[in-house]
Coordinates of C-alpha atoms and ligand atoms in Angstrom, one line a residue:
Chain A
M1 CA 10.3 17.8 -18.9
K2 CA 7.7 19.2 -19.5
A3 CA 4.1 18.1 -19.2
L4 CA 0.5 19.9 -19.8
V5 CA -2.4 19.3 -18.0
L6 CA -5.6 19.1 -19.2
A7 CA -8.6 18.9 -16.5
E8 CA -11.9 20.0 -16.0
S9 CA -13.4 19.6 -12.7
L10 CA -11.8 21.9 -9.6
D11 CA -10.2 19.5 -8.0
G12 CA -8.7 17.5 -11.6
Q13 CA -6.8 21.0 -11.8
R14 CA -5.6 21.0 -8.7
D15 CA -4.7 16.9 -8.3
L16 CA -3.0 16.2 -11.7
C17 CA -1.1 19.8 -11.5
A18 CA 0.6 18.1 -8.2
G19 CA 1.1 14.6 -9.5
A20 CA 2.5 16.5 -12.7
R21 CA 5.0 17.9 -10.6
Q22 CA 6.6 14.8 -9.6
I23 CA 7.4 13.3 -13.2
A24 CA 8.2 16.5 -14.5
D25 CA 10.1 20.4 -13.4
E26 CA 7.7 22.1 -15.8
V27 CA 4.0 22.1 -15.2
V28 CA 1.6 24.1 -17.7
L29 CA -1.7 23.6 -17.3
A30 CA -4.8 23.8 -19.9
V31 CA -8.3 24.5 -18.9
V32 CA -11.3 24.5 -21.7
K33 CA -14.5 25.3 -19.7
G34 CA -14.1 28.0 -17.0
A35 CA -11.0 30.1 -15.9
P36 CA -7.8 27.8 -15.0
Q37 CA -7.0 27.7 -11.1
T38 CA -3.5 30.0 -10.5
G39 CA -1.0 29.3 -8.3
I40 CA -1.2 25.8 -9.3
A41 CA 1.1 25.6 -12.4
D42 CA 3.9 27.4 -13.7
K43 CA 1.5 28.9 -16.4
A44 CA -2.0 28.0 -16.9
Y45 CA -3.7 29.1 -20.4
D46 CA -7.4 29.6 -20.7
V47 CA -8.8 28.4 -24.0
E48 CA -12.0 30.1 -24.6
L49 CA -15.4 29.0 -25.0
P50 CA -18.0 31.2 -25.9
E51 CA -21.3 30.4 -23.6
G52 CA -23.6 27.9 -25.5
E53 CA -21.1 26.2 -27.5
A54 CA -19.9 22.4 -27.4
A55 CA -17.2 22.2 -25.5
E56 CA -15.4 19.7 -27.9
N57 CA -15.5 22.7 -30.4
A58 CA -12.4 24.0 -28.6
V59 CA -10.0 21.1 -30.0
A60 CA -8.0 23.9 -32.4
G61 CA -7.6 25.7 -28.9
V62 CA -6.5 22.7 -27.4
Q63 CA -3.9 21.8 -30.6
A64 CA -3.0 25.8 -30.1
V65 CA -1.6 25.2 -26.4
Y66 CA 0.2 21.9 -27.7
D67 CA 1.8 23.5 -30.6
A68 CA 3.3 26.1 -28.8
E69 CA 4.6 24.4 -25.5
Q70 CA 5.2 20.9 -27.1
P71 CA 5.2 19.2 -23.8
D72 CA 7.0 15.5 -23.1
V73 CA 3.6 14.3 -21.6
V74 CA 0.4 15.5 -21.9
L75 CA -1.8 14.1 -18.1
I76 CA -5.5 14.5 -19.3
E77 CA -8.5 14.2 -16.5
P78 CA -10.4 11.0 -17.7
T79 CA -13.8 12.5 -17.8
P80 CA -15.7 12.2 -21.8
R81 CA -15.1 15.8 -23.2
N82 CA -11.2 15.3 -22.7
K83 CA -11.4 12.1 -24.3
I84 CA -12.6 13.6 -27.1
L85 CA -10.6 17.0 -26.6
G86 CA -7.1 14.9 -25.9
G87 CA -7.8 12.5 -28.6
M88 CA -8.2 14.4 -31.4
V89 CA -5.0 16.2 -30.1
A90 CA -3.1 12.2 -29.6
A91 CA -4.2 12.0 -33.3
K92 CA -3.0 14.8 -35.0
A93 CA 0.1 14.0 -33.4
G94 CA 0.3 10.3 -34.3
A95 CA -0.5 8.8 -31.2
S96 CA -2.6 7.1 -28.9
V97 CA -3.9 8.2 -25.8
I98 CA -2.9 5.3 -22.4
S99 CA -6.0 5.1 -20.4
D100 CA -6.1 4.9 -16.7
V101 CA -2.3 4.9 -16.0
A102 CA -2.6 4.0 -12.4
S103 CA 1.3 4.3 -11.9
F104 CA 4.2 5.3 -14.1
D105 CA 8.0 4.3 -13.8
G106 CA 9.8 6.2 -16.6
D107 CA 8.4 6.2 -19.8
T108 CA 6.7 2.7 -18.4
V109 CA 3.2 3.3 -17.5
T110 CA 0.7 0.4 -15.9
N111 CA -3.0 0.5 -16.8
M112 CA -6.0 -2.0 -16.0
Y113 CA -6.9 -4.7 -18.7
F114 CA -10.2 -6.4 -18.7
G115 CA -11.0 -4.5 -16.1
G116 CA -9.1 -5.7 -13.0
L117 CA -8.0 -8.7 -14.8
A118 CA -4.7 -8.3 -15.1
E119 CA -2.5 -5.0 -15.0
M120 CA -1.1 -4.1 -18.4
K121 CA 2.6 -2.3 -18.3
Q122 CA 3.0 -0.3 -21.7
K123 CA 5.1 2.4 -23.3
A124 CA 4.1 4.9 -26.2
T125 CA 6.0 4.6 -28.7
G126 CA 5.7 8.5 -29.8
A127 CA 4.1 11.1 -28.2
K128 CA 2.9 10.5 -24.7
F129 CA -0.8 10.9 -23.4
Y130 CA -2.5 9.9 -21.0
T131 CA -5.4 10.0 -19.0
V132 CA -4.8 9.6 -15.0
A133 CA -6.8 9.6 -12.0
A134 CA -5.2 11.7 -9.6
T135 CA -4.8 8.3 -7.2
A136 CA -2.2 7.8 -9.6
F137 CA 0.3 9.7 -7.5
Q138 CA 1.3 10.4 -4.3
P139 CA -0.8 13.2 -2.2
G140 CA 1.1 16.7 -3.0
E141 CA 0.9 19.7 -3.5
A142 CA 0.4 22.1 -6.0
T143 CA 2.6 24.9 -6.8
G144 CA 3.0 27.8 -9.6
T145 CA 2.3 31.4 -10.9
D146 CA -0.5 33.8 -11.5
T147 CA 0.6 33.6 -15.8
V148 CA -2.9 33.0 -17.2
E149 CA -2.5 32.8 -21.3
T150 CA -6.3 33.1 -23.2
I151 CA -6.5 31.2 -26.2
A152 CA -9.4 32.8 -28.6
Y153 CA -11.6 30.9 -29.8
T154 CA -11.4 29.0 -33.4
A155 CA -15.0 27.6 -34.6
P156 CA -13.7 24.0 -35.8
A157 CA -15.5 23.6 -39.8
K158 CA -17.3 21.2 -39.1
A159 CA -19.1 22.0 -35.6
L160 CA -21.3 21.0 -33.2
V161 CA -24.4 22.6 -31.8
L162 CA -25.3 22.5 -28.4
K163 CA -29.2 23.2 -28.4
G164 CA -29.9 22.7 -24.6
T165 CA -28.3 21.6 -21.5
K166 CA -30.1 19.9 -18.4
E167 CA -28.6 19.8 -15.3
V168 CA -29.0 16.3 -13.0
P169 CA -29.3 16.5 -9.7
R170 CA -26.7 14.5 -7.7
E171 CA -28.6 11.8 -5.7
G172 CA -26.9 10.1 -2.7
A173 CA -23.9 10.5 -0.7
D174 CA -20.5 10.6 -1.6
L175 CA -19.3 7.8 -1.4
T176 CA -15.4 7.9 -1.7
K177 CA -16.2 9.6 2.1
C178 CA -18.1 7.0 3.6
D179 CA -16.8 4.0 5.9
V180 CA -19.3 1.7 5.3
V181 CA -20.6 1.2 1.8
I182 CA -23.7 -1.2 1.1
G183 CA -23.4 -2.3 -2.2
A184 CA -26.6 -3.5 -4.3
G185 CA -26.6 -6.0 -7.1
R186 CA -28.9 -7.9 -8.9
G187 CA -29.7 -10.3 -6.8
F188 CA -32.5 -7.9 -5.7
A189 CA -35.3 -8.4 -7.5
E190 CA -37.9 -5.5 -7.4
E191 CA -36.6 -1.5 -6.8
A192 CA -38.9 -1.8 -4.1
D193 CA -36.7 -4.4 -1.4
L194 CA -33.4 -1.8 -2.4
Q195 CA -35.5 -0.7 0.8
M196 CA -34.1 -3.5 2.7
A197 CA -30.4 -2.7 1.8
R198 CA -31.4 0.7 2.8
D199 CA -32.7 -0.1 6.6
L200 CA -29.2 -2.2 6.4
A201 CA -27.5 0.5 5.9
A202 CA -28.8 3.0 8.2
K203 CA -28.3 0.4 10.9
V204 CA -25.0 0.2 10.6
G205 CA -24.4 4.0 9.8
G206 CA -23.5 3.5 6.2
E207 CA -24.8 4.6 2.7
L208 CA -25.5 2.1 -0.4
G209 CA -24.0 2.0 -3.3
C210 CA -24.4 -0.9 -6.5
S211 CA -22.9 -3.2 -9.5
R212 CA -23.2 -1.1 -12.9
P213 CA -26.7 -3.3 -13.9
L214 CA -28.3 -1.7 -11.1
A215 CA -27.3 2.0 -12.3
E216 CA -27.9 1.6 -16.4
N217 CA -30.0 -1.8 -17.5
V218 CA -32.1 -0.4 -14.5
D219 CA -32.1 2.8 -13.1
W220 CA -32.9 1.8 -9.5
M221 CA -29.8 3.8 -8.6
P222 CA -28.4 6.8 -10.0
R223 CA -25.9 6.3 -12.5
N224 CA -23.0 8.3 -10.1
L225 CA -23.7 5.6 -7.2
Y226 CA -22.7 2.6 -8.9
I227 CA -18.6 0.8 -8.2
G228 CA -16.0 -0.7 -10.5
V229 CA -13.6 0.1 -13.2
S230 CA -15.7 2.3 -14.6
G231 CA -17.4 4.4 -11.8
L232 CA -16.6 4.6 -7.7
N233 CA -12.8 3.5 -6.9
L234 CA -13.8 3.1 -2.8
A235 CA -11.5 2.3 -0.1
P236 CA -14.3 1.9 3.1
K237 CA -13.6 0.0 6.0
A238 CA -16.7 -2.5 5.5
Y239 CA -17.8 -3.0 2.3
F240 CA -21.5 -5.4 2.0
A241 CA -21.5 -6.8 -1.5
L242 CA -25.9 -8.0 -1.6
G243 CA -26.8 -9.7 -4.6
I244 CA -23.6 -9.4 -6.0
S245 CA -21.2 -12.3 -8.1
G246 CA -18.0 -10.5 -7.8
Q247 CA -16.8 -9.8 -11.2
M248 CA -13.7 -8.2 -11.7
Q249 CA -15.3 -5.4 -13.3
H250 CA -17.2 -4.8 -9.8
M251 CA -14.7 -5.4 -7.2
V252 CA -12.0 -4.0 -8.5
G253 CA -13.8 -0.7 -7.2
V254 CA -13.6 -2.6 -3.5
T255 CA -9.6 -3.8 -3.5
N256 CA -8.9 -1.3 -0.7
A257 CA -12.0 -1.9 1.3
E258 CA -10.5 -3.3 4.7
T259 CA -13.4 -5.8 5.4
I260 CA -15.1 -7.1 2.0
I261 CA -18.9 -8.7 3.6
A262 CA -20.9 -10.9 1.3
V263 CA -24.5 -12.3 1.2
N264 CA -25.1 -14.4 -1.9
K265 CA -27.0 -17.4 -2.5
D266 CA -24.6 -19.1 -5.1
Q267 CA -21.8 -20.7 -3.2
N268 CA -20.1 -20.6 -6.2
A269 CA -20.1 -17.1 -6.6
P270 CA -17.2 -15.4 -7.4
I271 CA -17.3 -12.8 -4.4
F272 CA -17.0 -15.1 -1.8
K273 CA -13.3 -15.5 -3.1
Q274 CA -12.5 -12.0 -2.4
A275 CA -14.5 -11.6 0.6
D276 CA -13.6 -11.9 4.5
Y277 CA -17.1 -12.8 5.5
G278 CA -19.8 -14.5 3.6
I279 CA -23.0 -15.9 3.8
V280 CA -24.4 -18.7 1.4
G281 CA -28.2 -17.8 1.2
D282 CA -31.1 -15.8 0.2
L283 CA -30.7 -11.8 1.0
Y284 CA -34.3 -11.6 1.4
K285 CA -33.8 -13.9 4.6
V286 CA -30.7 -13.1 5.8
I287 CA -30.4 -9.3 5.3
P288 CA -34.3 -8.8 8.0
A289 CA -32.2 -11.4 10.2
L290 CA -28.5 -9.3 10.5
I291 CA -30.1 -6.1 11.2
E292 CA -32.1 -7.5 13.9
K293 CA -29.2 -9.5 15.3
L294 CA -26.8 -6.4 14.9
Chain B
M1 CA -29.6 6.5 -44.7
K2 CA -26.2 4.0 -44.2
I3 CA -25.2 3.2 -40.6
V4 CA -21.1 1.5 -39.8
V5 CA -21.2 0.0 -36.7
A6 CA -17.6 -0.7 -35.2
V7 CA -17.9 -3.6 -33.7
K8 CA -14.9 -5.4 -31.4
V9 CA -14.2 -9.4 -31.2
V10 CA -12.8 -10.0 -27.4
A11 CA -12.2 -13.0 -25.4
D12 CA -15.2 -14.0 -22.9
D13 CA -13.5 -12.5 -20.0
Q14 CA -15.8 -15.3 -17.8
D15 CA -13.0 -17.7 -19.4
I16 CA -9.5 -16.5 -19.2
F17 CA -8.2 -17.8 -16.6
V18 CA -5.0 -16.4 -14.2
S19 CA -1.8 -18.9 -14.5
G20 CA 0.7 -20.1 -11.9
D21 CA 3.2 -17.4 -12.5
R22 CA 0.2 -14.7 -13.5
S23 CA 0.0 -14.9 -17.1
L24 CA -3.3 -15.2 -18.3
D25 CA -4.5 -18.4 -20.2
Y26 CA -6.7 -17.3 -23.0
S27 CA -7.1 -21.4 -24.4
K28 CA -10.9 -21.9 -22.6
A29 CA -12.0 -18.4 -23.8
R30 CA -14.3 -17.5 -26.5
Q31 CA -14.2 -15.2 -28.8
I32 CA -17.3 -12.9 -28.7
I33 CA -18.9 -9.3 -29.5
S34 CA -17.4 -7.0 -27.2
T35 CA -20.2 -6.4 -24.0
Y36 CA -21.0 -2.5 -25.3
D37 CA -20.9 -3.3 -28.6
T38 CA -24.1 -5.5 -28.7
N39 CA -26.3 -2.0 -27.2
A40 CA -24.3 0.1 -30.2
I41 CA -25.3 -2.6 -32.5
E42 CA -28.9 -2.7 -31.7
A43 CA -29.0 1.4 -31.8
A44 CA -27.6 1.0 -35.5
A45 CA -29.8 -1.6 -36.5
Q46 CA -33.1 0.0 -34.7
L47 CA -31.8 3.6 -36.5
A48 CA -31.4 2.1 -39.9
A49 CA -34.9 0.5 -39.6
D50 CA -36.5 4.0 -38.8
N51 CA -34.9 6.0 -41.4
D52 CA -35.1 3.2 -44.5
G53 CA -31.3 2.9 -44.1
T54 CA -29.0 -0.3 -44.2
V55 CA -26.5 -1.4 -41.8
V56 CA -22.8 -2.9 -41.8
A57 CA -20.5 -4.1 -39.4
I58 CA -16.5 -3.7 -39.8
S59 CA -14.2 -4.8 -37.0
A60 CA -10.4 -5.3 -37.0
S61 CA -9.5 -8.3 -35.2
T62 CA -7.2 -11.3 -35.0
T63 CA -8.0 -14.1 -36.9
K64 CA -9.1 -15.9 -34.1
A65 CA -12.4 -13.5 -34.7
D66 CA -12.7 -15.0 -38.2
D67 CA -15.1 -17.8 -36.6
T68 CA -18.5 -18.9 -37.6
K69 CA -20.6 -18.6 -34.8
V70 CA -19.2 -14.8 -33.7
K71 CA -19.7 -13.5 -37.5
K72 CA -23.3 -15.0 -37.5
D73 CA -23.7 -13.6 -33.7
I74 CA -22.9 -10.3 -35.6
L75 CA -25.5 -10.6 -38.5
S76 CA -28.3 -12.1 -36.5
R77 CA -28.7 -8.7 -34.9
G78 CA -30.2 -6.7 -37.9
I79 CA -26.5 -6.1 -39.4
D80 CA -27.0 -6.2 -43.8
E81 CA -23.3 -6.8 -44.1
L82 CA -20.1 -7.6 -42.2
F83 CA -16.6 -6.4 -42.9
M84 CA -13.6 -7.6 -41.1
V85 CA -10.0 -7.5 -41.1
A86 CA -8.3 -10.3 -39.6
D87 CA -4.5 -10.6 -38.6
D88 CA -3.0 -11.5 -35.5
S89 CA -1.1 -8.4 -35.3
L90 CA -4.0 -6.8 -34.5
E91 CA -3.7 -8.1 -31.1
T92 CA -2.1 -6.2 -29.1
A93 CA -3.1 -2.9 -31.9
D94 CA -3.5 0.4 -30.1
S95 CA -6.5 2.7 -30.6
Y96 CA -4.5 5.3 -33.2
A97 CA -3.7 1.6 -35.1
T98 CA -6.7 0.4 -34.9
A99 CA -8.8 3.3 -36.3
Q100 CA -6.3 3.4 -38.9
V101 CA -7.3 -0.4 -40.2
L102 CA -10.8 0.7 -39.5
K103 CA -10.7 4.3 -41.5
G104 CA -9.6 1.4 -44.4
I105 CA -12.0 -0.8 -44.2
V106 CA -14.8 2.2 -44.0
D107 CA -12.8 3.8 -47.3
A108 CA -12.8 0.9 -49.3
N109 CA -16.5 -0.2 -48.5
A110 CA -18.7 1.8 -47.3
S111 CA -17.3 5.6 -48.0
D112 CA -20.7 6.6 -48.6
Y113 CA -21.5 6.2 -45.1
D114 CA -23.6 9.0 -43.1
L115 CA -23.1 7.6 -39.5
I116 CA -20.3 5.5 -37.7
L117 CA -21.6 3.9 -34.5
C118 CA -18.9 2.9 -31.5
G119 CA -19.4 1.4 -28.2
D120 CA -19.1 3.2 -25.2
G121 CA -15.7 1.0 -24.7
S122 CA -14.3 -2.3 -25.1
A123 CA -14.2 -5.3 -22.7
D124 CA -10.5 -5.4 -22.3
L125 CA -9.2 -2.1 -22.3
Y126 CA -12.5 0.4 -22.1
A127 CA -10.6 3.5 -23.7
G128 CA -12.8 5.2 -25.0
Q129 CA -10.9 6.3 -27.4
V130 CA -11.1 3.9 -30.7
D131 CA -14.0 6.3 -31.7
V132 CA -12.2 9.6 -31.3
Q133 CA -9.5 8.6 -33.7
L134 CA -11.5 7.5 -36.4
A135 CA -13.5 10.6 -36.4
A136 CA -9.9 12.1 -37.1
A137 CA -9.0 9.6 -39.9
L138 CA -11.7 10.5 -41.5
D139 CA -11.6 14.1 -40.4
V140 CA -15.3 14.5 -39.3
P141 CA -17.2 15.4 -36.1
V142 CA -17.7 12.9 -33.3
I143 CA -19.7 12.9 -29.7
N144 CA -19.9 10.5 -27.3
E145 CA -21.8 8.9 -24.3
V146 CA -24.8 9.2 -26.3
T147 CA -27.9 7.8 -24.7
G148 CA -30.4 8.7 -27.4
L149 CA -30.4 10.0 -30.9
K150 CA -32.8 11.1 -33.9
V151 CA -32.1 11.6 -37.5
E152 CA -33.2 15.2 -38.8
G153 CA -32.5 15.5 -42.4
D154 CA -28.7 16.1 -42.7
K155 CA -27.8 15.8 -39.2
V156 CA -28.0 13.7 -36.0
V157 CA -30.1 15.3 -32.7
V158 CA -27.9 13.2 -29.9
E159 CA -28.8 13.3 -26.3
R160 CA -25.4 13.0 -23.9
T161 CA -25.8 12.1 -21.1
L162 CA -22.6 13.4 -18.5
E163 CA -22.1 12.9 -14.4
D164 CA -24.3 16.0 -13.8
E165 CA -25.8 17.5 -17.0
V166 CA -27.6 15.9 -20.1
E167 CA -26.8 17.9 -23.3
E168 CA -29.1 18.1 -26.3
I169 CA -26.3 18.6 -29.2
E170 CA -26.8 18.4 -33.0
V171 CA -24.0 16.9 -34.6
P172 CA -23.7 17.5 -38.4
L173 CA -23.1 14.1 -40.9
P174 CA -21.6 12.6 -41.8
A175 CA -19.9 11.4 -38.3
V176 CA -18.8 9.0 -35.4
I177 CA -20.6 8.6 -32.2
S178 CA -19.9 6.6 -29.3
V179 CA -22.9 5.3 -27.9
S180 CA -23.7 4.2 -24.0
P181 CA -25.2 1.2 -22.9
N182 CA -28.0 2.7 -22.2
V183 CA -29.0 3.6 -25.8
A184 CA -30.6 0.3 -27.1
T185 CA -31.2 -3.2 -25.0
P186 CA -29.8 -5.8 -27.3
R187 CA -31.7 -8.2 -29.3
I188 CA -31.6 -11.7 -28.1
P189 CA -31.8 -13.0 -31.8
G190 CA -34.3 -16.2 -32.7
M191 CA -33.4 -19.3 -34.9
R192 CA -34.7 -17.8 -37.9
E193 CA -32.0 -14.6 -37.3
I194 CA -29.3 -16.9 -36.7
L195 CA -30.3 -19.2 -40.2
A196 CA -30.7 -15.7 -41.8
A197 CA -27.3 -14.6 -40.7
G198 CA -25.4 -17.5 -42.1
K199 CA -26.7 -16.3 -45.7
K200 CA -26.2 -12.6 -45.1
P201 CA -22.8 -10.8 -47.1
S202 CA -19.6 -11.0 -44.8
S203 CA -15.8 -10.4 -46.5
V204 CA -13.2 -11.1 -44.1
E205 CA -9.4 -10.2 -45.5
G206 CA -5.9 -9.9 -44.3
L207 CA -4.2 -6.5 -43.4
A208 CA -3.0 -4.8 -46.7
G209 CA 0.3 -3.2 -44.6
A210 CA 2.1 -3.3 -41.6
L211 CA 0.4 -2.3 -38.5
E212 CA 1.7 0.9 -37.4
T213 CA 1.7 1.0 -33.7
K214 CA 2.4 4.2 -31.5
V215 CA 1.6 1.6 -27.8
E216 CA 4.0 -1.3 -27.0
V217 CA 3.2 -3.5 -24.4
E218 CA 5.5 -4.8 -22.1
D219 CA 3.5 -7.0 -19.9
I220 CA 0.2 -8.2 -18.7
K221 CA 0.1 -9.7 -15.8
A222 CA -2.9 -10.6 -12.8
P223 CA -2.2 -8.4 -9.9
E224 CA -2.2 -9.7 -6.5
M225 CA -5.2 -10.1 -5.0
T226 CA -6.1 -8.3 -1.5
P227 CA -5.7 -11.3 1.0
R228 CA -9.2 -11.9 2.5
K229 CA -9.9 -14.7 5.7
N230 CA -12.3 -16.3 3.7
E231 CA -14.4 -17.1 6.4
I232 CA -17.8 -18.4 4.5
F233 CA -21.1 -19.4 7.0
A234 CA -23.9 -21.3 5.8
E235 CA -27.6 -19.9 6.3
G236 CA -28.4 -21.8 8.8
D237 CA -25.4 -20.0 10.8
I238 CA -26.2 -16.5 10.6
D239 CA -26.2 -16.1 15.1
A240 CA -22.2 -17.0 13.8
F241 CA -21.9 -14.9 10.6
A242 CA -24.2 -11.5 12.6
A243 CA -21.2 -11.8 15.0
A244 CA -18.7 -12.0 12.6
V245 CA -19.8 -8.9 10.5
A246 CA -20.8 -6.9 14.0
E247 CA -16.8 -7.2 15.2
A248 CA -15.6 -6.4 11.7
L249 CA -17.9 -3.6 12.5
K250 CA -16.3 -2.0 15.9
Ligands
FAD1 C1 -15.9 -2.5 -20.1 C2 -17.4 -3.3 -19.1 C3 -17.1 -1.9 -17.8 C4 -17.7 -2.9 -16.6 N1 -18.2 -1.9 -15.5 C5 -18.1 -2.4 -14.1 C6 -18.8 -1.4 -12.8 O1 -17.6 -0.5 -13.3 N2 -19.3 -1.5 -12.1 C7 -20.0 -3.2 -12.1 O2 -20.4 -3.0 -11.3 N3 -20.1 -3.8 -12.9 C8 -19.4 -3.6 -14.7 N4 -19.6 -3.8 -15.5 C9 -20.0 -5.2 -15.4 C10 -19.8 -6.4 -14.5 O3 -18.9 -7.2 -15.8 C11 -20.9 -7.3 -14.4 O4 -22.0 -7.6 -15.5 C12 -22.1 -6.7 -13.2 O5 -20.9 -6.2 -12.6 C13 -22.6 -7.6 -12.8 O6 -23.5 -7.6 -11.1 P1 -24.1 -8.6 -10.3 O7 -22.7 -8.9 -9.4 O8 -25.2 -7.0 -9.5 O9 -25.0 -9.4 -11.0 P2 -25.0 -10.5 -11.4 O10 -23.5 -10.8 -12.1 O11 -26.2 -10.9 -12.3 O12 -24.8 -11.1 -10.2 C14 -25.7 -11.4 -9.1 C15 -25.6 -12.1 -8.0 O13 -26.7 -12.1 -7.2 C16 -27.2 -13.3 -6.5 N5 -28.5 -13.7 -6.0 C17 -30.1 -13.5 -6.9 N6 -30.3 -14.1 -6.2 C18 -30.5 -13.7 -4.6 C19 -30.9 -13.5 -3.7 N7 -32.1 -14.1 -3.0 N8 -30.3 -13.8 -2.5 C20 -28.7 -13.7 -2.8 N9 -28.3 -13.8 -3.8 C21 -28.9 -13.7 -4.8 C22 -26.3 -14.3 -7.7 O14 -26.2 -16.2 -7.4 C23 -25.8 -14.0 -8.7 O15 -24.3 -14.0 -7.9 C24 -18.6 -3.9 -16.7 C25 -18.5 -4.8 -17.5 C26 -17.7 -4.2 -18.6 C27 -18.0 -5.4 -20.2
FAD2 C1 -2.8 -8.2 -25.2 C2 -3.4 -7.1 -25.8 C3 -2.9 -5.7 -25.3 C4 -3.2 -4.5 -25.7 N1 -2.3 -3.5 -25.5 C5 -3.1 -2.2 -25.9 C6 -2.6 -1.4 -25.6 O1 -1.2 -0.9 -24.7 N2 -2.5 0.4 -25.7 C7 -3.7 0.2 -26.8 O2 -4.3 1.5 -27.1 N3 -4.4 -1.3 -27.0 C8 -4.2 -2.0 -26.8 N4 -4.6 -3.2 -27.4 C9 -5.8 -3.1 -28.0 C10 -6.9 -2.8 -27.6 O3 -7.3 -3.6 -27.2 C11 -7.5 -2.3 -28.7 O4 -8.1 -2.8 -30.1 C12 -7.7 -0.7 -29.6 O5 -7.0 0.0 -28.0 C13 -9.1 0.3 -28.5 O6 -8.8 0.6 -27.8 P1 -9.8 0.1 -26.7 O7 -10.3 -1.5 -26.7 O8 -10.1 0.7 -25.2 O9 -11.5 0.3 -27.5 P2 -12.6 1.6 -27.1 O10 -11.9 2.4 -27.8 O11 -12.4 1.4 -25.8 O12 -13.5 1.1 -27.5 C14 -14.5 2.4 -28.1 C15 -15.1 1.8 -29.3 O13 -14.9 1.1 -30.2 C16 -15.0 0.5 -31.5 N5 -13.3 -0.8 -31.2 C17 -12.5 -0.6 -31.1 N6 -11.6 -1.3 -31.5 C18 -12.2 -2.4 -32.5 C19 -11.7 -3.3 -33.3 N7 -10.5 -3.9 -33.3 N8 -12.4 -3.5 -34.4 C20 -14.2 -2.1 -34.8 N9 -14.7 -1.9 -33.5 C21 -13.7 -1.3 -33.0 C22 -16.5 -0.4 -31.0 O14 -17.5 -0.1 -31.5 C23 -16.0 0.0 -29.2 O15 -17.0 -0.5 -28.6 C24 -4.4 -4.4 -26.6 C25 -4.8 -5.9 -27.1 C26 -4.6 -6.8 -26.3 C27 -5.0 -8.1 -26.8

């Protein structure tokens, strides 16, 4: 079996190649933006992208790799650019990309449905394209050769024009590496009130994250700090959910937390069914009291 | 300018229950507009208003979505006309199959479109693939994660927000654009809009041919939940709660 890995980040390239090795005996890597890493696949393709071009314009190059290699399965790092590049190649092959595959059992793969409310087992009837995170595989080493082939750039007929790029500075801690994470939700009435959550974080040696609405509908928190099905997936020792209702889409991101602690004023909030310790109360009273008593 | 917005109708996940055998029970769940598609509808309506345009909604749905309330909800949000294809085989249609059906609706009813907007991802699968598949089927450019858009002649200039950078991209029209929820805040339709929606044109048709699916669903089951202690304290018991938290943090 041959697997083609389409990856963007350095970690993604290495992790997906290592994972691909567990389900395939031949691993080929294709990278559009930047040069591919060597030593992690049996063959790597450097799909050329001229400086200043939108990555999506390189779809013909990715298609050329697919056509040349005829892989049995394509593993895609789930980034927005790859969703387009991988999706376009899948469409040409008359296939659907199966998203966010969490585990493999031969041709049957499992992913989440309704934000974790259910797990769905499914099978692609034709060509197999999966977006997949490194966590779907057992930890393993990537092995390979130094062979790199370059695919020359062919512009699409209706190209996108990249007019400018602005870097967004990363804010906040890398929550995936924290033992204690404090999650703030819509129970906070004002942005300034988040200071309370930060104070608790400081007290317990944790870092602050949030539910999606705090990073999106209002811009109180940076987008890279929200937890859940479309955000971060964490496994801290302790997770504090403060003013978070406990919707599945959020809770999926912390199912692997050792202990879940909840503060919510509504005793019927779903969060309490998923918490180890909870307190039914106003967070504006509970948090200061908790900081004082800890 | 002619704008099309693709709207998925899904079961309201607040009312989907897990049965004893871990299968999902949809019997209490109403049909609603997939959450983030309301943002796409709003973006389409605003773009049409700013550019002297019209906006039609298209949807590939099960027959459950052929419901007056859902259709009125779509049409009360600044949409001029709705074209729906409803067939129960669409229940488990994959993104390839869904896009083929949507392409059929576009070809038949809105082939003179300039722009098709899609939402960020549906509430059930959140695949973010229908937009790409639809663009491939129509052979037009596609871009996703769009947080702002401006029409400039026969192009749209979009702001695309990725995790660590923001891109400004010029997209030649016609095109498919998938917008992030941040792009626009959905309006809350008032009584007047809802009444007016009842008078707007909408059509529901069956599926023309058999659905060509590429993915077979074998099983859908709720996962086993991580067992939790569920020790819940009242606000007055803050001392006991703090003690439990302190113990857990050790
Ligand atoms: C496709 C899709 C993907 C999504 N992905 C994610 C995701 O990845 N992550 C995510 O978080 N969400 C996600 N969501 C959104 C998710 O469904 C919920 O809407 C969101 O998690 C709710 O955030 P919340 O709990 O902060 O707010 P709410 O649900 O509004 O809950 C606020 C809670 O605060 C409590 N409260 C209010 N005031 C106080 C007070 N003074 N003291 C104590 N408690 C108080 C209330 O009782 C309530 O329970 C997604 C949704 C969709 C459709
Ligand atoms: C029980 C069940 C099982 C399913 N199993 C699978 C499966 O195994 N694999 C699979 O690929 N799909 C499956 N589907 C179908 C799936 O829900 C979608 O119709 C399809 O796959 C699109 O993916 P998505 O929902 O993630 O849409 P996304 O690609 O996330 O949607 C992006 C945007 O495209 C537009 N859009 C999407 N669908 C429609 C639509 N029907 N009508 C109008 N606009 C739309 C919306 O603007 C939406 O915001 C299943 C559905 C059900 C109910």
